[in-house]
PDB file of C-alpha atoms in Angstrom:
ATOM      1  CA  UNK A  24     216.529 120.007 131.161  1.00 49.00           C
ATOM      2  CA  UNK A  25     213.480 118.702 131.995  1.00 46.00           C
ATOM      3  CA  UNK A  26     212.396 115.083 133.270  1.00 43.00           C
ATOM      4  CA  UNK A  27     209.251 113.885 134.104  1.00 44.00           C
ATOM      5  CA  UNK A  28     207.164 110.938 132.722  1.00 44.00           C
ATOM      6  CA  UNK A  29     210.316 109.227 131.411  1.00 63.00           C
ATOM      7  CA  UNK A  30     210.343 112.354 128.512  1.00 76.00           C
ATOM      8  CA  UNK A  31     213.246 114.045 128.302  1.00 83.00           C
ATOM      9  CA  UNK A  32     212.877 117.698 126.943  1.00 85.00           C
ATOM     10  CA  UNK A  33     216.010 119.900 125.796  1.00 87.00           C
ATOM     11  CA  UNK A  34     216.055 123.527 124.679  1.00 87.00           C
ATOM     12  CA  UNK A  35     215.787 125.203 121.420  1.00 89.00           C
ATOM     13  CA  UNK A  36     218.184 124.698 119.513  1.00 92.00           C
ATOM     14  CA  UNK A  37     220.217 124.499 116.014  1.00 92.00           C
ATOM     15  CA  UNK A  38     222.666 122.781 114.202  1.00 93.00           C
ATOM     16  CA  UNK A  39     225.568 124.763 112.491  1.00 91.00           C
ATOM     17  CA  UNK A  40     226.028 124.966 108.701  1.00 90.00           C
ATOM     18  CA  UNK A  41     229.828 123.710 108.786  1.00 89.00           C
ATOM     19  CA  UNK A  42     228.821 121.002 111.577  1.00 90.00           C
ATOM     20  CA  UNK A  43     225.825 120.192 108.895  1.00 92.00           C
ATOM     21  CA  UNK A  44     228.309 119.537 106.376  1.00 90.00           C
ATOM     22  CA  UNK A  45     230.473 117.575 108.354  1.00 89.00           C
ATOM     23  CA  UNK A  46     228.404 115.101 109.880  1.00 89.00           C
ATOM     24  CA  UNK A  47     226.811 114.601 106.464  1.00 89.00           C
ATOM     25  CA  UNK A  48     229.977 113.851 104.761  1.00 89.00           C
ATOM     26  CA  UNK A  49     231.188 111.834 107.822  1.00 88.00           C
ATOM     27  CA  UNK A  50     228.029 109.361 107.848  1.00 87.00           C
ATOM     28  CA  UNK A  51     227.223 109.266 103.527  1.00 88.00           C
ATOM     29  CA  UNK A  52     230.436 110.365 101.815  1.00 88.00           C
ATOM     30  CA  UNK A  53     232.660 108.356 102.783  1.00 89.00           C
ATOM     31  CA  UNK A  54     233.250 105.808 100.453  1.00 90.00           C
ATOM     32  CA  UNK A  55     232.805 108.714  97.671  1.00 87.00           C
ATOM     33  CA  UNK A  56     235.788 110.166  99.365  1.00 87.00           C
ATOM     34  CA  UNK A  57     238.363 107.070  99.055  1.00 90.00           C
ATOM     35  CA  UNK A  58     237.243 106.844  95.652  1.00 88.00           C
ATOM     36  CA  UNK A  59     237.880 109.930  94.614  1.00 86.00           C
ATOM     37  CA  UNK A  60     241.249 109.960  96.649  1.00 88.00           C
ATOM     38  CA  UNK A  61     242.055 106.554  95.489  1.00 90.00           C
ATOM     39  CA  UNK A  62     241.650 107.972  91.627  1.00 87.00           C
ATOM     40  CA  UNK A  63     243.638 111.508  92.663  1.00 89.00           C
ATOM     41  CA  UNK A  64     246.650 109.934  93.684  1.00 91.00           C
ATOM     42  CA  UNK A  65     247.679 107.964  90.623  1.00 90.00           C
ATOM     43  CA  UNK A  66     246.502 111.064  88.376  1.00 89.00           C
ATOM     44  CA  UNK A  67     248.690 112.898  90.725  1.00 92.00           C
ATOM     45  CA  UNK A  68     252.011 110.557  90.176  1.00 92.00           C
ATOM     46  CA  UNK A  69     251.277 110.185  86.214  1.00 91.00           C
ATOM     47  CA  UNK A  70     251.484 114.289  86.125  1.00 91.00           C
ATOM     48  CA  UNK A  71     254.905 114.066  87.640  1.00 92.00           C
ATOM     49  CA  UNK A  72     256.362 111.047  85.959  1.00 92.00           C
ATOM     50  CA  UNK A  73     254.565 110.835  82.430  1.00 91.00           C
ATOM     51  CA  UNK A  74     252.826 114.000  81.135  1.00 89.00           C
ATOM     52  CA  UNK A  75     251.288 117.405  83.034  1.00 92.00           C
ATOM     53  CA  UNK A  76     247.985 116.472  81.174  1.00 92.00           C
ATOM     54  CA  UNK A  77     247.582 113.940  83.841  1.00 91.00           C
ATOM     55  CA  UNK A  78     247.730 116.646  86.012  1.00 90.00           C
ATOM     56  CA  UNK A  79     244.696 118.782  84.520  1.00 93.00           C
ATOM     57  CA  UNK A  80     242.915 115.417  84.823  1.00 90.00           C
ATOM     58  CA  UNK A  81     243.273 115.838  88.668  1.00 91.00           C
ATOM     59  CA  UNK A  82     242.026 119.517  88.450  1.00 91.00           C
ATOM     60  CA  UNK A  83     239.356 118.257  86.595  1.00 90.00           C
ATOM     61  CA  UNK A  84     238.315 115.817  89.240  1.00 87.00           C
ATOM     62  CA  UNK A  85     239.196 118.274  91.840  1.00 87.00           C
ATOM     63  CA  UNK A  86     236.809 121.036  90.843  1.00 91.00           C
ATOM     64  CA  UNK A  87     234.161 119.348  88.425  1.00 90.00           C
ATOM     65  CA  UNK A  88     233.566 116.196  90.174  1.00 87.00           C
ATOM     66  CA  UNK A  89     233.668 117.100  93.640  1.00 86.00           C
ATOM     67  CA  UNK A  90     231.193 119.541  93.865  1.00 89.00           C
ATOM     68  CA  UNK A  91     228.508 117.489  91.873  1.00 90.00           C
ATOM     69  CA  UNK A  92     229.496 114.649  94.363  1.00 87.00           C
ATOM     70  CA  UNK A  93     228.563 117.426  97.114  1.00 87.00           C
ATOM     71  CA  UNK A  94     225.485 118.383  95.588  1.00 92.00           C
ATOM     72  CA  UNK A  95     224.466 114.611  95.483  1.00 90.00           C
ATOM     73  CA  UNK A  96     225.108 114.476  98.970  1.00 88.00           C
ATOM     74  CA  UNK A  97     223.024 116.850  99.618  1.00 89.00           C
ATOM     75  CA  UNK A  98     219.902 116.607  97.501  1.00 91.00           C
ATOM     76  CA  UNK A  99     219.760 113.090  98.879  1.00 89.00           C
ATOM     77  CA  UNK A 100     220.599 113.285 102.310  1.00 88.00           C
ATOM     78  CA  UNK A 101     220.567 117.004 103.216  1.00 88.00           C
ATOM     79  CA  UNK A 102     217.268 117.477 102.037  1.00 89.00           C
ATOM     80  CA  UNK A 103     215.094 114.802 103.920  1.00 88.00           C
ATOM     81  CA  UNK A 104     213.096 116.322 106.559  1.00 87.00           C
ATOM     82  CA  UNK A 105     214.903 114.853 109.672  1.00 88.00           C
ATOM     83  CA  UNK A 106     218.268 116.149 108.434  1.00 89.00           C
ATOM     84  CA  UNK A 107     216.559 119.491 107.590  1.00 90.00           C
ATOM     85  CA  UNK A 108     215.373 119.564 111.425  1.00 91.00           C
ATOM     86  CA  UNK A 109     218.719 119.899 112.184  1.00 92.00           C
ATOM     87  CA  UNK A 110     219.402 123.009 111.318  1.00 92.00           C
ATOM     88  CA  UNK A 111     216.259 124.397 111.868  1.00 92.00           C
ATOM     89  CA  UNK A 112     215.477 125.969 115.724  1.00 93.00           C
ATOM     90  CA  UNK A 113     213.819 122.900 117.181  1.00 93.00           C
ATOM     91  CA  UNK A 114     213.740 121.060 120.483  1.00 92.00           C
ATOM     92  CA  UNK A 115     214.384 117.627 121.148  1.00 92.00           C
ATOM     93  CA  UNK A 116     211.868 115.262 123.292  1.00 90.00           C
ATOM     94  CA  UNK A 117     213.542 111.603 124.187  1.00 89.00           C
ATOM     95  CA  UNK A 118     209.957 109.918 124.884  1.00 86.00           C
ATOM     96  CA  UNK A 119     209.836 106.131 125.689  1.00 85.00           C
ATOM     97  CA  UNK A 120     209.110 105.057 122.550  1.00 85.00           C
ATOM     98  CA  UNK A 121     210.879 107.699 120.002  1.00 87.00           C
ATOM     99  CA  UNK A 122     212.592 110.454 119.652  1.00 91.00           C
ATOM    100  CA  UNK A 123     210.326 113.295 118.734  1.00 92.00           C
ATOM    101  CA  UNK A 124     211.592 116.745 117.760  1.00 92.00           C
ATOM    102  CA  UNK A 125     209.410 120.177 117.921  1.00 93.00           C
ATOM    103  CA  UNK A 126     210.517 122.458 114.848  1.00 93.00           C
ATOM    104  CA  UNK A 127     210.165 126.647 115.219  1.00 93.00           C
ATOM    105  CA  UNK A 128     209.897 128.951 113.153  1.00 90.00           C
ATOM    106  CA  UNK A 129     211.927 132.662 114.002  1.00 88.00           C
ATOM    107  CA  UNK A 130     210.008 135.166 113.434  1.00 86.00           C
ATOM    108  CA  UNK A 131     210.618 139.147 114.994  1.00 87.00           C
ATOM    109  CA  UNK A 132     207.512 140.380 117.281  1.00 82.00           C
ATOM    110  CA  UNK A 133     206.023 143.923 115.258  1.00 82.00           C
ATOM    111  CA  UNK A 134     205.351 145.262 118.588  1.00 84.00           C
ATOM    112  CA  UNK A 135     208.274 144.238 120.547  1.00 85.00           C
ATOM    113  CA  UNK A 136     211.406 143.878 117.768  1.00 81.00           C
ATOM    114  CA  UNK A 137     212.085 140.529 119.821  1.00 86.00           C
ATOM    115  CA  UNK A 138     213.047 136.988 118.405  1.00 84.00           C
ATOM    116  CA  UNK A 139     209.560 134.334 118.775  1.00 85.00           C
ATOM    117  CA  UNK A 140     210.141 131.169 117.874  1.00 86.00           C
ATOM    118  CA  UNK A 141     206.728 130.137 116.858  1.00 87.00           C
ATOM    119  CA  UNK A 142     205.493 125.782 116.378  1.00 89.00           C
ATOM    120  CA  UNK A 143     205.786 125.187 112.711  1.00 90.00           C
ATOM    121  CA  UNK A 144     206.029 121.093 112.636  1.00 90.00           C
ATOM    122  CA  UNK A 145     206.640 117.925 115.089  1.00 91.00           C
ATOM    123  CA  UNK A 146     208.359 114.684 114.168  1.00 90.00           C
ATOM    124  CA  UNK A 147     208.839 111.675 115.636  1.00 91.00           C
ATOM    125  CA  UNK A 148     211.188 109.306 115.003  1.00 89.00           C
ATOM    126  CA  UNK A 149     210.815 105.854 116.260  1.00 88.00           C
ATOM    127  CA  UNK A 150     213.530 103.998 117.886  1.00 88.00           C
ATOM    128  CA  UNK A 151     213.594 100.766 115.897  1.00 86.00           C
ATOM    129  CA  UNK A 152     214.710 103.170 112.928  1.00 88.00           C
ATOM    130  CA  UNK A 153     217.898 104.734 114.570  1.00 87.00           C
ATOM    131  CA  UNK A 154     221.321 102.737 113.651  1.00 84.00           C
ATOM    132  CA  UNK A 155     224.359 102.776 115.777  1.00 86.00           C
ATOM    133  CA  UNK A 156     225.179 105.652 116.966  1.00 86.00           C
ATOM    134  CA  UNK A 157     228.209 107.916 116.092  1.00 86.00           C
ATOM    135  CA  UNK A 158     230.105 109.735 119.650  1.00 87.00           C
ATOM    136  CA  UNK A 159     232.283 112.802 118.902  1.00 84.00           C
ATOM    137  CA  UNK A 160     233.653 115.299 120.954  1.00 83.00           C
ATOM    138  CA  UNK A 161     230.715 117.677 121.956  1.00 86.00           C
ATOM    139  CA  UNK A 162     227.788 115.920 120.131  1.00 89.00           C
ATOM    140  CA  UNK A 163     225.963 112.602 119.728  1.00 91.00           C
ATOM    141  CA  UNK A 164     224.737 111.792 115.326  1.00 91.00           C
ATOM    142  CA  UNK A 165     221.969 109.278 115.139  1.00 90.00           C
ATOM    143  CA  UNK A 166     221.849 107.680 112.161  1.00 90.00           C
ATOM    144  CA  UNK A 167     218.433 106.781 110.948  1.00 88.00           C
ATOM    145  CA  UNK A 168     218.447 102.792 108.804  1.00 84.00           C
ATOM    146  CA  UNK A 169     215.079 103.118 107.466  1.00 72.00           C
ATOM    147  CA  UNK A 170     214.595 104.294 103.873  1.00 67.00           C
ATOM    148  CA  UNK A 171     214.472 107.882 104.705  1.00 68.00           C
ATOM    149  CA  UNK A 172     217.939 107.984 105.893  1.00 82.00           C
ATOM    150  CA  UNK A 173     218.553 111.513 107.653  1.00 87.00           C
ATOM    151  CA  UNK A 174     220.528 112.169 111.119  1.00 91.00           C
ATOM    152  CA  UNK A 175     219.345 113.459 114.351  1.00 91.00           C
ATOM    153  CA  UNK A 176     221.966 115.633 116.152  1.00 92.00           C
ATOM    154  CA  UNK A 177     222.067 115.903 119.801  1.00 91.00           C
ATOM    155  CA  UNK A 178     224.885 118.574 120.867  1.00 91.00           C
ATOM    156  CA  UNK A 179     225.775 118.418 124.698  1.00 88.00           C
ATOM    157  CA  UNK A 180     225.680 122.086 124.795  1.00 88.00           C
ATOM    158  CA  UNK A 181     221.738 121.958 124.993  1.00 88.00           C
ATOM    159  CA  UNK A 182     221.969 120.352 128.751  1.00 85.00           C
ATOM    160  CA  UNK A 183     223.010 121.739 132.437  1.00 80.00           C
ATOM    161  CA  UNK A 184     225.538 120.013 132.645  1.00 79.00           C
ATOM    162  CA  UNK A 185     227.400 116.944 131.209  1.00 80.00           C
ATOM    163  CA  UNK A 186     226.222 114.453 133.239  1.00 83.00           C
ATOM    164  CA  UNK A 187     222.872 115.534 132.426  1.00 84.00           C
ATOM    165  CA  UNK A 188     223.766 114.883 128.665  1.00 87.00           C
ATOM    166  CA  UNK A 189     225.767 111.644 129.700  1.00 86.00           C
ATOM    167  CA  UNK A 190     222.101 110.426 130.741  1.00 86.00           C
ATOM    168  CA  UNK A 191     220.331 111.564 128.018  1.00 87.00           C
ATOM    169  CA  UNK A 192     222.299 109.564 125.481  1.00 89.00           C
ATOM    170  CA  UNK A 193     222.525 106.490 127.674  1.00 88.00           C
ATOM    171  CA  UNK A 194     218.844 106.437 128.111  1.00 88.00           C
ATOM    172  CA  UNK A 195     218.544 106.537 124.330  1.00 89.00           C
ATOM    173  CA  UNK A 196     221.136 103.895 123.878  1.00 89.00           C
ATOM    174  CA  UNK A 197     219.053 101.675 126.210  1.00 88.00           C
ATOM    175  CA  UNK A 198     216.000 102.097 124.234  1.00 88.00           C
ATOM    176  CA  UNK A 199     217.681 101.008 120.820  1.00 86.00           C
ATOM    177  CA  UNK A 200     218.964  98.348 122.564  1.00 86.00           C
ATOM    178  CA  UNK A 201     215.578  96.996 123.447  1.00 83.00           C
ATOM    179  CA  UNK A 202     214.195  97.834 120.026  1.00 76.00           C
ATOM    180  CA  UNK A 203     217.136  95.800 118.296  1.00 72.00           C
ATOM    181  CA  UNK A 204     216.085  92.874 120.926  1.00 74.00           C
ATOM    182  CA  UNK A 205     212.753  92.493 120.051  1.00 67.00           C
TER     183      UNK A 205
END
């Protein structure tokens, strides 16, 4: 990690296609999931008690709903650019007035046969649009509240050390802080 001019610069890095998944569901499916469990259950209980047709219902739900509630998910949140920089090789800059991102492109050297990650985009992300902030175990999610929606992913595997990441995200924290003040 490097620090200088109150810019903090991580590696290169990339977001996992399960981890993807899951923080999308986690921060815009969640009230499609109670619904759809709230709906199960009584299908569920009618198929035992009443009639097995109740239960075909359920399957019905279960494998024609779902995945078109998936795909929702993510042609509306999965595709927006700041949720596609996530799983993209890109490195994250915490500036003093947004979060800006640097997004490669892999591409394998002719001459060499090694891995270059070559500049394919920059975006910045201002501070005032970042919501409160999810903590998990290994990672930080940013929600973004402005139209756009979208997530920015910070993993704590991308620093030294943990108290280097511990500083990262406070330092971010403080800034939305601020922004929220004013």
């Amino acid at each position: 990690m490097e620090s200088n001019f109150n810019t903090i610069k991580t590696g290169i890095f990339k977001m996992g296609r399960g981890e993807f998944a899951l923080s999308m569901l986690s921060l815009y499916g969640k009230p499609w999931i109670l619904a759809a469990s709230l709906l199960s259950i009584p299908l569920i209980i009618a198929s035992f008690i009443h009639d097995i047709r109740w239960g075909i219902v359920f399957l019905m739900l279960l494998f024609l709903v779902t995945p078109l509630l998936l795909f929702f998910l993510y042609l509306f949140y999965g595709l927006l650019p700041v949720s596609v920089m996530n799983v993209m090789p890109h490195r994250i800059n915490i500036c003093c007035d947004c979060i800006q991102a640097e997004i490669f492109r892999e591409s394998i050297d002719d001459k060499t046969g090694e891995i270059v990650m070559n500049p394919l985009s920059s975006l910045k992300v201002p501070y005032s649009s970042i919501g409160k902030f999810n903590v998990g175990l290994s990672s930080v999610v940013f929600p973004l509240q402005n139209r756009s929606k979208g997530f920015i992913w910070i993993p704590s595997s991308i620093f030294d050390d943990s108290h280097d990441f511990s500083m990262a995200i406070a330092e971010i924290a403080t800034k939305i802080r601020k922004n929220n003040e004013n």
